[in-house]
Amino acid sequence: MCGICGKIAHGARANERVSPELLGAMTSQMVHRGPDDGGTLLRHYPDYSVGLGHRRLSIIDLSTAGRQPLSNETGTVWVLLNGEIYNFAELRSQLEGKGHQFSSRTDSEVIVHLYEDYGEGAVKKLRGMFALAIWDEERGRLLLARDRLGKKPLFYSEGPGHFLFASELNALMEDPSISSELDWASLADYLALSYIPIPRSIFRSVRKLPPAHFLLWEKGRVSLQRYWTVDNSPKWIASEEEYIEGILEALRESTRLRLVSDVPLGALLSGGIDSSAVVATMAGLMDRPVKTFSIGFEVDVFNELPHARRIAERFGTDHHEFVVRPDAVEVLPQIVRHFGEPFADSSALPTYYLAKMTREHVTVALNGDAGDETFGGYERYVALGLAHRFDRLPLSVRQGLCLALRPVLGNSLKEKGLRRRLRRFLDALPLSSAGRYLRWMSIAQEELRPHLYSPSLLGAWESEGRGHPLADGYESLVEAPEIENLAEGAMRLDLVTYLPNDLLVKMDIMTMAHALEARSPFLDHKFVELAASIPSRFKVRGRQTKYILKRALASLLPPDIIHRGKMGFGVPLARWFRSELKEYAREVLLDPASLRRGYFQPSAVEALLRQHALEEEDHGYLIWSLLVLELWHREVLEGRVRGVPQKGKMA
C-alpha cells in the first residue's frame, strides 16, 4: 500500500515547470501511507512538464528494485501504484511468455508491461485493489485508474494549464494553484449523510475518480470512462447446495490470493459473521496461528469482544484486544486531519485505534468488509420490503397512520432499541423507496434543516437544487428495471454509494494512518459478481438477512455466531455526549469562532445540545457531525483559504 501523486503543467503554463519542491511537499503529506521508501520522476518537454511522486509501504519484494515510479525496459512507460494486484503472478507468467523483461518481483511492474500490450485495456485484466497512474512518454498521455469497488482513493484537479492527482486530499492541496472555495452541494450532502459522495469533494476545484473508472489526460484534454459494472440481471439458477459450494469456494480463493505477502499479516476480527468467516477461512489455509485483532467498548450493547474471543478460541488464533473509552476522542483532531475533508462516520474512531494496535504486530490485515452489501445483511433491506406493502394505501392514509402511531411509540432514546427502530420505520412510511432509504441513512433530517441551517447555507443549498439530496439518482438505482426487488436495489445502491463513500474511505484512511494494509476477500470483484448472480430471494428471506451466506458458513462457524443479531461497529455517542463528552461538545460548538462560521443558527445548535443532555431527543450523531465539521475548519481549512470571505459566505 502506498501514496501516489503527480502534476502536469501545460499550455500557457508549460514554462512553469513542475518543481521537485512541490513533489516533495505532496509526498511528505503521505509519508504515513508509505514510510518505507519514496521516489519521484520529473520530465520536461516543450509543451508540458510532468512530475510524479510516490511513497512506498513495502509488501511484496522489499528490495529497492520495487521503488516507484517504475518503468519498462526503455524508460518510456512509468507506473505509480497504490494497492495490490492479487493475480500478478499469473499475469507475469503470461507477459514473460510474450518476451517482456522484469527487473523486480513486485506486482507493480506487471502493470507497465500490460499497458504496453493492451493500453488502457490493461486495467480490465487487474484483479485487486488499486489506484494507479501510468505516464506514457511517447504519446504524452497520463492514465489514471481506480479499482472496481473503490478500495483505494484518488483525487484530481483540473484547471487552466494544470492537472494534478493524489491519493489524499491533503497532498493535492499542497499546490497553491488549487482553489479552496467550498462546494455548497458537498457541504449539504455531508450534513445529510456524514460523508461527501463521489465524484464531489469539499472543494469545488477537486474531484474524486469514481470506482471502476479510468481517466485519460492527453494534450490538455481529459476524458473519463467506466470499465466495469456489477450486472444484476443474469441470474445463476441453481440449488441451495450449489450456491453454498460456490460461495465457499469463492471465499477460499479470494482469501488465498490475499495471503500473499513478504511481511507479517493477520485479521481484523469483530466477532460478526463476515470477519469470523474470513478468520475461519484463513485458519484453514495457513500453517500457523492467525493473528487476530479486536476492539470493544465498556457499554455492553456496543461491545463485541466476547463474540470475537469465541472465534479466536475456536480457531486457536493469536488474539489481541483494545477497549475504546470516551477519552479516546482526544485523537479526533488528528483523525479529522487524515481525512482532509469532513467525514463523520463515528466508527472511524475505533477503527483508528484498531489499526494502531494491529500495526504493532503485522503490516497486512484481512477484514470482512462488503459481506452486508453483497449478501443482504442490513435491516433496511427487510424494512424496504415491509414498507412497500403500505404503498397500496393512499398517501393521505399513510401520513395519518404515521401521525396516529408516533405518540404511541414516543421518543425512545434506547440505543439500538426496538421502539427506536419502529419510529424510524414509521417516519419514512409516507416517502418513496429512495426517500425511505435516504431517511434511514441521513443524519440531519429534512424537517430539521430549516431550523438548524443559517439563511446563507439554506439558500445556497436550495439554489443548488439539493432540496432532497441525491433522491433522483437513488430512485433510478433502487428501482432499475433489471433489479429483482427493492432489497436487491438497495444492495446495489449500497455497493455504489455507502460502501465506496463511507466504509471503504474509513478503512483506507484509518489503516493507512498507521501504514497498515487492509485486504477484503468479500471485495474481490469476482466474488461480488458471484454474489450478484444469486437471486436476492436467497439473500433476504422474509425477516432473515444473509440467508444463503449463513447457510454456507454453517460448516465453519458456531450457530450462535451465525444467528445472533447484527451489532455493527457503532460508538456510544448518545451516552458520551450526555456524560464525559458533554462539556467538550459545548466548548467546541458554542465557541464564538465556531458560531461565526455562519453555517448554523446559534440558538439551534444550543437547543440541540440542551435537548440531548436532558434526554428529550437523541442528537448524538448530528452533534458528532457538527463537531467534525468545526474541527475540520480548525485543523485543515484555517490558513489555507485564500482571499477575504464575503459577508454571508463561509470562511
mmCIF file of C-alpha atoms in Angstrom, residues 303-640:
data_model
loop_
_atom_site.group_PDB
_atom_site.id
_atom_site.type_symbol
_atom_site.label_atom_id
_atom_site.label_comp_id
_atom_site.label_asym_id
_atom_site.label_seq_id
_atom_site.Cartn_x
_atom_site.Cartn_y
_atom_site.Cartn_z
ATOM 1 C CA ASN A 303 -19.250 -4.388 22.815
ATOM 2 C CA GLU A 304 -18.496 -7.372 20.566
ATOM 3 C CA LEU A 305 -15.314 -8.527 22.314
ATOM 4 C CA PRO A 306 -16.908 -11.644 23.898
ATOM 5 C CA HIS A 307 -18.016 -12.838 20.447
ATOM 6 C CA ALA A 308 -14.596 -12.135 18.940
ATOM 7 C CA ARG A 309 -12.953 -14.113 21.759
ATOM 8 C CA ARG A 310 -15.148 -17.110 20.996
ATOM 9 C CA ILE A 311 -13.991 -17.136 17.378
ATOM 10 C CA ALA A 312 -10.366 -16.634 18.446
ATOM 11 C CA GLU A 313 -10.590 -19.589 20.823
ATOM 12 C CA ARG A 314 -12.366 -21.793 18.284
ATOM 13 C CA PHE A 315 -9.640 -21.307 15.669
ATOM 14 C CA GLY A 316 -6.682 -21.024 18.041
ATOM 15 C CA THR A 317 -5.656 -17.548 16.938
ATOM 16 C CA ASP A 318 -3.024 -15.300 18.476
ATOM 17 C CA HIS A 319 -5.585 -12.801 19.767
ATOM 18 C CA HIS A 320 -5.239 -9.124 20.794
ATOM 19 C CA GLU A 321 -7.872 -6.693 22.167
ATOM 20 C CA PHE A 322 -8.330 -2.988 22.878
ATOM 21 C CA VAL A 323 -11.181 -1.169 24.689
ATOM 22 C CA VAL A 324 -12.178 2.308 23.466
ATOM 23 C CA ARG A 325 -13.149 4.753 26.218
ATOM 24 C CA PRO A 326 -14.553 8.301 25.981
ATOM 25 C CA ASP A 327 -11.111 9.873 26.437
ATOM 26 C CA ALA A 328 -10.195 8.310 23.087
ATOM 27 C CA VAL A 329 -11.795 11.353 21.471
ATOM 28 C CA GLU A 330 -8.527 13.195 22.176
ATOM 29 C CA VAL A 331 -7.283 11.862 18.834
ATOM 30 C CA LEU A 332 -10.286 13.274 16.928
ATOM 31 C CA PRO A 333 -8.411 16.348 15.614
ATOM 32 C CA GLN A 334 -5.723 14.031 14.247
ATOM 33 C CA ILE A 335 -8.347 11.785 12.649
ATOM 34 C CA VAL A 336 -10.032 14.809 11.045
ATOM 35 C CA ARG A 337 -6.710 15.916 9.544
ATOM 36 C CA HIS A 338 -6.155 12.499 7.985
ATOM 37 C CA PHE A 339 -9.456 12.575 6.085
ATOM 38 C CA GLY A 340 -8.746 16.014 4.615
ATOM 39 C CA GLU A 341 -12.458 16.813 4.245
ATOM 40 C CA PRO A 342 -15.411 16.484 6.646
ATOM 41 C CA PHE A 343 -16.165 12.813 7.321
ATOM 42 C CA ALA A 344 -18.400 11.923 10.260
ATOM 43 C CA ASP A 345 -18.744 8.155 10.412
ATOM 44 C CA SER A 346 -18.065 7.844 14.139
ATOM 45 C CA SER A 347 -16.739 4.293 13.737
ATOM 46 C CA ALA A 348 -13.589 5.925 12.329
ATOM 47 C CA LEU A 349 -12.610 6.430 15.983
ATOM 48 C CA PRO A 350 -12.462 2.737 16.993
ATOM 49 C CA THR A 351 -11.076 1.865 13.546
ATOM 50 C CA TYR A 352 -8.183 4.252 14.198
ATOM 51 C CA TYR A 353 -7.325 2.520 17.466
ATOM 52 C CA LEU A 354 -7.834 -0.944 15.979
ATOM 53 C CA ALA A 355 -5.413 -0.130 13.150
ATOM 54 C CA LYS A 356 -2.900 1.342 15.592
ATOM 55 C CA MET A 357 -2.907 -1.799 17.746
ATOM 56 C CA THR A 358 -2.814 -4.120 14.726
ATOM 57 C CA ARG A 359 0.158 -2.329 13.139
ATOM 58 C CA GLU A 360 2.238 -3.024 16.252
ATOM 59 C CA HIS A 361 2.151 -6.710 15.268
ATOM 60 C CA VAL A 362 1.550 -7.015 11.498
ATOM 61 C CA THR A 363 1.711 -4.939 8.297
ATOM 62 C CA VAL A 364 -1.243 -6.546 6.466
ATOM 63 C CA ALA A 365 -4.689 -7.363 7.905
ATOM 64 C CA LEU A 366 -7.671 -9.035 6.250
ATOM 65 C CA ASN A 367 -11.210 -7.945 7.139
ATOM 66 C CA GLY A 368 -14.867 -8.722 6.426
ATOM 67 C CA ASP A 369 -15.896 -5.539 4.587
ATOM 68 C CA ALA A 370 -18.728 -5.857 1.995
ATOM 69 C CA GLY A 371 -20.410 -9.013 3.277
ATOM 70 C CA ASP A 372 -23.539 -6.999 4.124
ATOM 71 C CA GLU A 373 -23.742 -5.171 0.793
ATOM 72 C CA THR A 374 -23.263 -8.315 -1.293
ATOM 73 C CA PHE A 375 -25.371 -10.808 0.687
ATOM 74 C CA GLY A 376 -28.089 -8.601 2.206
ATOM 75 C CA GLY A 377 -27.030 -8.015 5.798
ATOM 76 C CA TYR A 378 -28.724 -4.739 6.728
ATOM 77 C CA GLU A 379 -32.132 -4.330 8.376
ATOM 78 C CA ARG A 380 -33.064 -1.699 5.813
ATOM 79 C CA TYR A 381 -33.292 -4.385 3.118
ATOM 80 C CA VAL A 382 -36.079 -6.048 5.079
ATOM 81 C CA ALA A 383 -37.643 -2.704 6.043
ATOM 82 C CA LEU A 384 -37.878 -1.539 2.421
ATOM 83 C CA GLY A 385 -39.891 -4.626 1.515
ATOM 84 C CA LEU A 386 -42.187 -4.216 4.516
ATOM 85 C CA ALA A 387 -42.739 -0.512 3.838
ATOM 86 C CA HIS A 388 -43.506 -1.235 0.182
ATOM 87 C CA ARG A 389 -46.572 -3.191 1.259
ATOM 88 C CA PHE A 390 -48.022 0.012 2.676
ATOM 89 C CA ASP A 391 -47.697 1.706 -0.721
ATOM 90 C CA ARG A 392 -51.032 0.146 -1.667
ATOM 91 C CA LEU A 393 -52.608 2.637 0.748
ATOM 92 C CA PRO A 394 -53.198 6.239 -0.368
ATOM 93 C CA LEU A 395 -50.544 8.722 0.730
ATOM 94 C CA SER A 396 -53.022 10.503 2.999
ATOM 95 C CA VAL A 397 -53.724 7.246 4.839
ATOM 96 C CA ARG A 398 -50.006 6.547 5.309
ATOM 97 C CA GLN A 399 -49.453 10.070 6.622
ATOM 98 C CA GLY A 400 -52.394 9.689 9.009
ATOM 99 C CA LEU A 401 -51.057 6.346 10.222
ATOM 100 C CA CYS A 402 -47.706 7.951 10.934
ATOM 101 C CA LEU A 403 -49.293 10.811 12.898
ATOM 102 C CA ALA A 404 -51.529 8.456 14.884
ATOM 103 C CA LEU A 405 -48.848 5.939 15.899
ATOM 104 C CA ARG A 406 -45.956 8.321 16.585
ATOM 105 C CA PRO A 407 -47.270 9.392 20.036
ATOM 106 C CA VAL A 408 -47.780 5.736 20.971
ATOM 107 C CA LEU A 409 -44.139 4.935 20.251
ATOM 108 C CA GLY A 410 -42.961 8.107 21.957
ATOM 109 C CA ASN A 411 -39.370 9.292 21.797
ATOM 110 C CA SER A 412 -37.350 6.202 22.676
ATOM 111 C CA LEU A 413 -33.740 7.070 23.486
ATOM 112 C CA LYS A 414 -32.668 3.480 23.979
ATOM 113 C CA GLU A 415 -29.740 2.942 21.625
ATOM 114 C CA LYS A 416 -30.480 0.128 19.154
ATOM 115 C CA GLY A 417 -33.887 -0.414 20.807
ATOM 116 C CA LEU A 418 -36.967 -1.841 19.046
ATOM 117 C CA ARG A 419 -39.178 1.216 19.661
ATOM 118 C CA ARG A 420 -36.473 3.421 18.201
ATOM 119 C CA ARG A 421 -36.319 1.313 15.045
ATOM 120 C CA LEU A 422 -40.113 1.284 14.737
ATOM 121 C CA ARG A 423 -40.213 5.070 14.952
ATOM 122 C CA ARG A 424 -37.585 5.386 12.212
ATOM 123 C CA PHE A 425 -39.616 2.975 10.077
ATOM 124 C CA LEU A 426 -42.809 4.916 10.689
ATOM 125 C CA ASP A 427 -41.274 8.306 9.884
ATOM 126 C CA ALA A 428 -40.274 7.040 6.427
ATOM 127 C CA LEU A 429 -43.601 5.423 5.585
ATOM 128 C CA PRO A 430 -45.059 8.334 3.539
ATOM 129 C CA LEU A 431 -41.934 8.539 1.334
ATOM 130 C CA SER A 432 -40.842 6.816 -1.890
ATOM 131 C CA SER A 433 -38.484 3.825 -1.754
ATOM 132 C CA ALA A 434 -35.422 6.013 -2.362
ATOM 133 C CA GLY A 435 -36.778 8.615 0.052
ATOM 134 C CA ARG A 436 -37.058 5.941 2.741
ATOM 135 C CA TYR A 437 -33.537 4.784 2.122
ATOM 136 C CA LEU A 438 -32.246 8.360 2.387
ATOM 137 C CA ARG A 439 -34.284 8.975 5.527
ATOM 138 C CA TRP A 440 -32.755 5.940 7.217
ATOM 139 C CA MET A 441 -29.248 6.900 6.096
ATOM 140 C CA SER A 442 -29.476 10.625 6.919
ATOM 141 C CA ILE A 443 -28.048 12.381 9.949
ATOM 142 C CA ALA A 444 -29.720 15.813 9.650
ATOM 143 C CA GLN A 445 -33.333 15.042 8.772
ATOM 144 C CA GLU A 446 -35.055 17.259 6.220
ATOM 145 C CA GLU A 447 -37.544 18.832 8.643
ATOM 146 C CA LEU A 448 -34.706 19.873 10.979
ATOM 147 C CA ARG A 449 -32.656 21.707 8.362
ATOM 148 C CA PRO A 450 -34.718 24.958 8.105
ATOM 149 C CA HIS A 451 -34.316 25.427 11.864
ATOM 150 C CA LEU A 452 -30.644 24.435 12.042
ATOM 151 C CA TYR A 453 -29.136 25.871 8.855
ATOM 152 C CA SER A 454 -28.336 29.569 8.611
ATOM 153 C CA PRO A 455 -30.185 31.542 5.906
ATOM 154 C CA SER A 456 -26.958 31.619 3.868
ATOM 155 C CA LEU A 457 -26.468 27.874 3.965
ATOM 156 C CA LEU A 458 -30.142 27.101 3.436
ATOM 157 C CA GLY A 459 -30.356 29.487 0.498
ATOM 158 C CA ALA A 460 -27.217 28.128 -1.135
ATOM 159 C CA TRP A 461 -28.391 24.562 -0.599
ATOM 160 C CA GLU A 462 -31.784 25.237 -2.168
ATOM 161 C CA SER A 463 -30.253 27.208 -5.063
ATOM 162 C CA GLU A 464 -28.119 24.159 -5.869
ATOM 163 C CA GLY A 465 -31.310 22.141 -6.274
ATOM 164 C CA ARG A 466 -30.438 19.932 -3.322
ATOM 165 C CA GLY A 467 -33.804 20.117 -1.558
ATOM 166 C CA HIS A 468 -33.770 16.331 -1.287
ATOM 167 C CA PRO A 469 -30.114 15.345 -1.816
ATOM 168 C CA LEU A 470 -29.434 12.526 -4.255
ATOM 169 C CA ALA A 471 -33.051 11.311 -4.308
ATOM 170 C CA ASP A 472 -33.438 11.137 -8.094
ATOM 171 C CA GLY A 473 -30.221 9.206 -8.610
ATOM 172 C CA TYR A 474 -31.045 6.837 -5.776
ATOM 173 C CA GLU A 475 -34.528 6.179 -7.182
ATOM 174 C CA SER A 476 -33.064 5.097 -10.517
ATOM 175 C CA LEU A 477 -30.761 2.622 -8.764
ATOM 176 C CA VAL A 478 -33.262 1.176 -6.297
ATOM 177 C CA GLU A 479 -35.972 0.631 -8.908
ATOM 178 C CA ALA A 480 -33.916 -0.129 -12.037
ATOM 179 C CA PRO A 481 -35.755 -2.498 -14.430
ATOM 180 C CA GLU A 482 -33.138 -5.260 -14.142
ATOM 181 C CA ILE A 483 -33.425 -5.329 -10.338
ATOM 182 C CA GLU A 484 -35.369 -8.255 -8.897
ATOM 183 C CA ASN A 485 -36.883 -6.408 -5.916
ATOM 184 C CA LEU A 486 -36.316 -3.468 -3.557
ATOM 185 C CA ALA A 487 -33.902 -5.416 -1.353
ATOM 186 C CA GLU A 488 -31.660 -6.118 -4.347
ATOM 187 C CA GLY A 489 -31.976 -2.499 -5.460
ATOM 188 C CA ALA A 490 -30.845 -1.279 -2.042
ATOM 189 C CA MET A 491 -27.912 -3.716 -2.060
ATOM 190 C CA ARG A 492 -26.832 -2.355 -5.427
ATOM 191 C CA LEU A 493 -27.271 1.188 -4.131
ATOM 192 C CA ASP A 494 -25.122 0.462 -1.066
ATOM 193 C CA LEU A 495 -22.471 -1.121 -3.268
ATOM 194 C CA VAL A 496 -22.020 2.068 -5.303
ATOM 195 C CA THR A 497 -22.744 4.716 -2.636
ATOM 196 C CA TYR A 498 -22.447 3.764 1.034
ATOM 197 C CA LEU A 499 -19.635 1.239 0.561
ATOM 198 C CA PRO A 500 -17.154 3.356 -1.505
ATOM 199 C CA ASN A 501 -18.160 6.720 0.011
ATOM 200 C CA ASP A 502 -18.180 5.708 3.661
ATOM 201 C CA LEU A 503 -16.988 2.252 4.719
ATOM 202 C CA LEU A 504 -14.037 1.949 2.348
ATOM 203 C CA VAL A 505 -12.932 5.554 2.886
ATOM 204 C CA LYS A 506 -12.941 4.965 6.639
ATOM 205 C CA MET A 507 -10.980 1.719 6.358
ATOM 206 C CA ASP A 508 -8.405 3.098 3.912
ATOM 207 C CA ILE A 509 -7.699 6.362 5.720
ATOM 208 C CA MET A 510 -7.639 4.912 9.246
ATOM 209 C CA THR A 511 -5.472 1.907 8.384
ATOM 210 C CA MET A 512 -3.088 3.903 6.213
ATOM 211 C CA ALA A 513 -2.737 6.464 9.006
ATOM 212 C CA HIS A 514 -0.703 3.696 10.656
ATOM 213 C CA ALA A 515 0.830 2.218 7.468
ATOM 214 C CA LEU A 516 -1.385 -0.866 7.775
ATOM 215 C CA GLU A 517 -2.622 -2.543 4.609
ATOM 216 C CA ALA A 518 -6.239 -3.764 4.805
ATOM 217 C CA ARG A 519 -7.384 -6.516 2.437
ATOM 218 C CA SER A 520 -11.009 -7.563 1.931
ATOM 219 C CA PRO A 521 -11.826 -11.025 0.490
ATOM 220 C CA PHE A 522 -15.531 -10.146 0.113
ATOM 221 C CA LEU A 523 -14.496 -7.217 -2.131
ATOM 222 C CA ASP A 524 -12.834 -9.411 -4.734
ATOM 223 C CA HIS A 525 -14.693 -8.388 -7.877
ATOM 224 C CA LYS A 526 -15.201 -11.998 -8.964
ATOM 225 C CA PHE A 527 -16.735 -12.733 -5.561
ATOM 226 C CA VAL A 528 -19.011 -9.682 -5.953
ATOM 227 C CA GLU A 529 -20.062 -10.891 -9.419
ATOM 228 C CA LEU A 530 -20.863 -14.314 -7.986
ATOM 229 C CA ALA A 531 -22.974 -12.766 -5.219
ATOM 230 C CA ALA A 532 -24.828 -10.570 -7.730
ATOM 231 C CA SER A 533 -25.717 -13.648 -9.783
ATOM 232 C CA ILE A 534 -27.521 -15.298 -6.852
ATOM 233 C CA PRO A 535 -31.222 -14.314 -6.781
ATOM 234 C CA SER A 536 -31.972 -11.907 -3.929
ATOM 235 C CA ARG A 537 -34.659 -14.208 -2.502
ATOM 236 C CA PHE A 538 -31.748 -16.372 -1.323
ATOM 237 C CA LYS A 539 -30.194 -13.398 0.480
ATOM 238 C CA VAL A 540 -33.129 -11.658 2.171
ATOM 239 C CA ARG A 541 -35.847 -14.175 3.011
ATOM 240 C CA GLY A 542 -38.752 -12.748 4.991
ATOM 241 C CA ARG A 543 -37.176 -11.064 8.006
ATOM 242 C CA GLN A 544 -33.973 -13.108 7.737
ATOM 243 C CA THR A 545 -30.907 -11.413 6.287
ATOM 244 C CA LYS A 546 -27.898 -13.117 4.637
ATOM 245 C CA TYR A 547 -29.859 -16.349 4.323
ATOM 246 C CA ILE A 548 -27.630 -18.175 1.835
ATOM 247 C CA LEU A 549 -24.363 -16.870 3.279
ATOM 248 C CA LYS A 550 -25.382 -18.033 6.750
ATOM 249 C CA ARG A 551 -26.240 -21.453 5.363
ATOM 250 C CA ALA A 552 -22.880 -21.607 3.609
ATOM 251 C CA LEU A 553 -20.974 -20.665 6.755
ATOM 252 C CA ALA A 554 -22.794 -23.163 8.968
ATOM 253 C CA SER A 555 -19.964 -25.616 8.307
ATOM 254 C CA LEU A 556 -17.375 -23.096 9.559
ATOM 255 C CA LEU A 557 -18.914 -21.090 12.398
ATOM 256 C CA PRO A 558 -20.923 -21.890 15.558
ATOM 257 C CA PRO A 559 -24.710 -21.356 15.270
ATOM 258 C CA ASP A 560 -24.887 -18.602 17.906
ATOM 259 C CA ILE A 561 -22.362 -16.518 15.940
ATOM 260 C CA ILE A 562 -24.236 -17.027 12.670
ATOM 261 C CA HIS A 563 -27.681 -16.246 14.037
ATOM 262 C CA ARG A 564 -27.015 -13.545 16.633
ATOM 263 C CA GLY A 565 -28.311 -10.049 15.927
ATOM 264 C CA LYS A 566 -26.194 -7.630 13.940
ATOM 265 C CA MET A 567 -24.382 -5.082 16.139
ATOM 266 C CA GLY A 568 -22.386 -3.112 13.583
ATOM 267 C CA PHE A 569 -19.340 -1.076 14.546
ATOM 268 C CA GLY A 570 -21.140 1.690 16.391
ATOM 269 C CA VAL A 571 -19.927 4.130 19.023
ATOM 270 C CA PRO A 572 -21.967 5.064 22.147
ATOM 271 C CA LEU A 573 -22.165 8.716 21.143
ATOM 272 C CA ALA A 574 -25.521 9.382 22.806
ATOM 273 C CA ARG A 575 -24.173 8.367 26.211
ATOM 274 C CA TRP A 576 -20.823 10.059 25.748
ATOM 275 C CA PHE A 577 -22.432 13.404 24.828
ATOM 276 C CA ARG A 578 -24.596 13.236 27.958
ATOM 277 C CA SER A 579 -21.680 12.438 30.233
ATOM 278 C CA GLU A 580 -17.911 12.525 29.638
ATOM 279 C CA LEU A 581 -18.056 14.472 26.347
ATOM 280 C CA LYS A 582 -20.939 16.809 27.206
ATOM 281 C CA GLU A 583 -18.757 19.791 28.078
ATOM 282 C CA TYR A 584 -16.300 19.094 25.256
ATOM 283 C CA ALA A 585 -19.109 19.309 22.669
ATOM 284 C CA ARG A 586 -20.434 22.548 24.179
ATOM 285 C CA GLU A 587 -16.968 24.075 24.332
ATOM 286 C CA VAL A 588 -16.272 23.387 20.663
ATOM 287 C CA LEU A 589 -19.682 24.029 19.093
ATOM 288 C CA LEU A 590 -20.604 27.107 21.127
ATOM 289 C CA ASP A 591 -17.199 28.708 20.806
ATOM 290 C CA PRO A 592 -17.623 32.201 19.275
ATOM 291 C CA ALA A 593 -15.301 31.288 16.383
ATOM 292 C CA SER A 594 -17.454 28.268 15.604
ATOM 293 C CA LEU A 595 -20.687 30.233 15.694
ATOM 294 C CA ARG A 596 -19.191 32.909 13.412
ATOM 295 C CA ARG A 597 -18.686 30.383 10.622
ATOM 296 C CA GLY A 598 -22.220 31.205 9.552
ATOM 297 C CA TYR A 599 -23.324 27.645 8.780
ATOM 298 C CA PHE A 600 -25.866 27.236 11.564
ATOM 299 C CA GLN A 601 -28.226 29.267 13.711
ATOM 300 C CA PRO A 602 -26.540 29.595 17.129
ATOM 301 C CA SER A 603 -29.811 29.164 19.011
ATOM 302 C CA ALA A 604 -30.491 25.917 17.148
ATOM 303 C CA VAL A 605 -27.056 24.498 17.989
ATOM 304 C CA GLU A 606 -27.557 25.359 21.655
ATOM 305 C CA ALA A 607 -31.020 23.765 21.551
ATOM 306 C CA LEU A 608 -29.606 20.550 20.068
ATOM 307 C CA LEU A 609 -27.077 20.252 22.870
ATOM 308 C CA ARG A 610 -29.648 21.059 25.544
ATOM 309 C CA GLN A 611 -32.285 18.624 24.225
ATOM 310 C CA HIS A 612 -29.689 15.877 24.013
ATOM 311 C CA ALA A 613 -28.334 16.498 27.527
ATOM 312 C CA LEU A 614 -31.868 16.487 29.004
ATOM 313 C CA GLU A 615 -32.729 13.263 27.101
ATOM 314 C CA GLU A 616 -35.545 14.992 25.218
ATOM 315 C CA GLU A 617 -34.062 13.847 21.894
ATOM 316 C CA ASP A 618 -31.121 11.786 20.707
ATOM 317 C CA HIS A 619 -28.939 14.086 18.605
ATOM 318 C CA GLY A 620 -25.735 12.099 19.163
ATOM 319 C CA TYR A 621 -24.855 11.508 15.512
ATOM 320 C CA LEU A 622 -25.787 15.046 14.487
ATOM 321 C CA ILE A 623 -23.658 16.540 17.271
ATOM 322 C CA TRP A 624 -20.762 14.362 16.111
ATOM 323 C CA SER A 625 -21.208 15.636 12.521
ATOM 324 C CA LEU A 626 -21.205 19.271 13.642
ATOM 325 C CA LEU A 627 -18.184 18.602 15.845
ATOM 326 C CA VAL A 628 -16.220 17.041 12.977
ATOM 327 C CA LEU A 629 -17.097 19.943 10.671
ATOM 328 C CA GLU A 630 -15.849 22.508 13.178
ATOM 329 C CA LEU A 631 -12.659 20.570 13.872
ATOM 330 C CA TRP A 632 -12.080 20.273 10.114
ATOM 331 C CA HIS A 633 -12.213 24.063 9.885
ATOM 332 C CA ARG A 634 -9.672 24.399 12.670
ATOM 333 C CA GLU A 635 -7.341 21.574 11.718
ATOM 334 C CA VAL A 636 -7.445 21.679 7.922
ATOM 335 C CA LEU A 637 -9.024 24.741 6.399
ATOM 336 C CA GLU A 638 -7.766 27.639 8.502
ATOM 337 C CA GLY A 639 -4.684 29.120 6.926
ATOM 338 C CA ARG A 640 -5.475 27.546 3.558
#
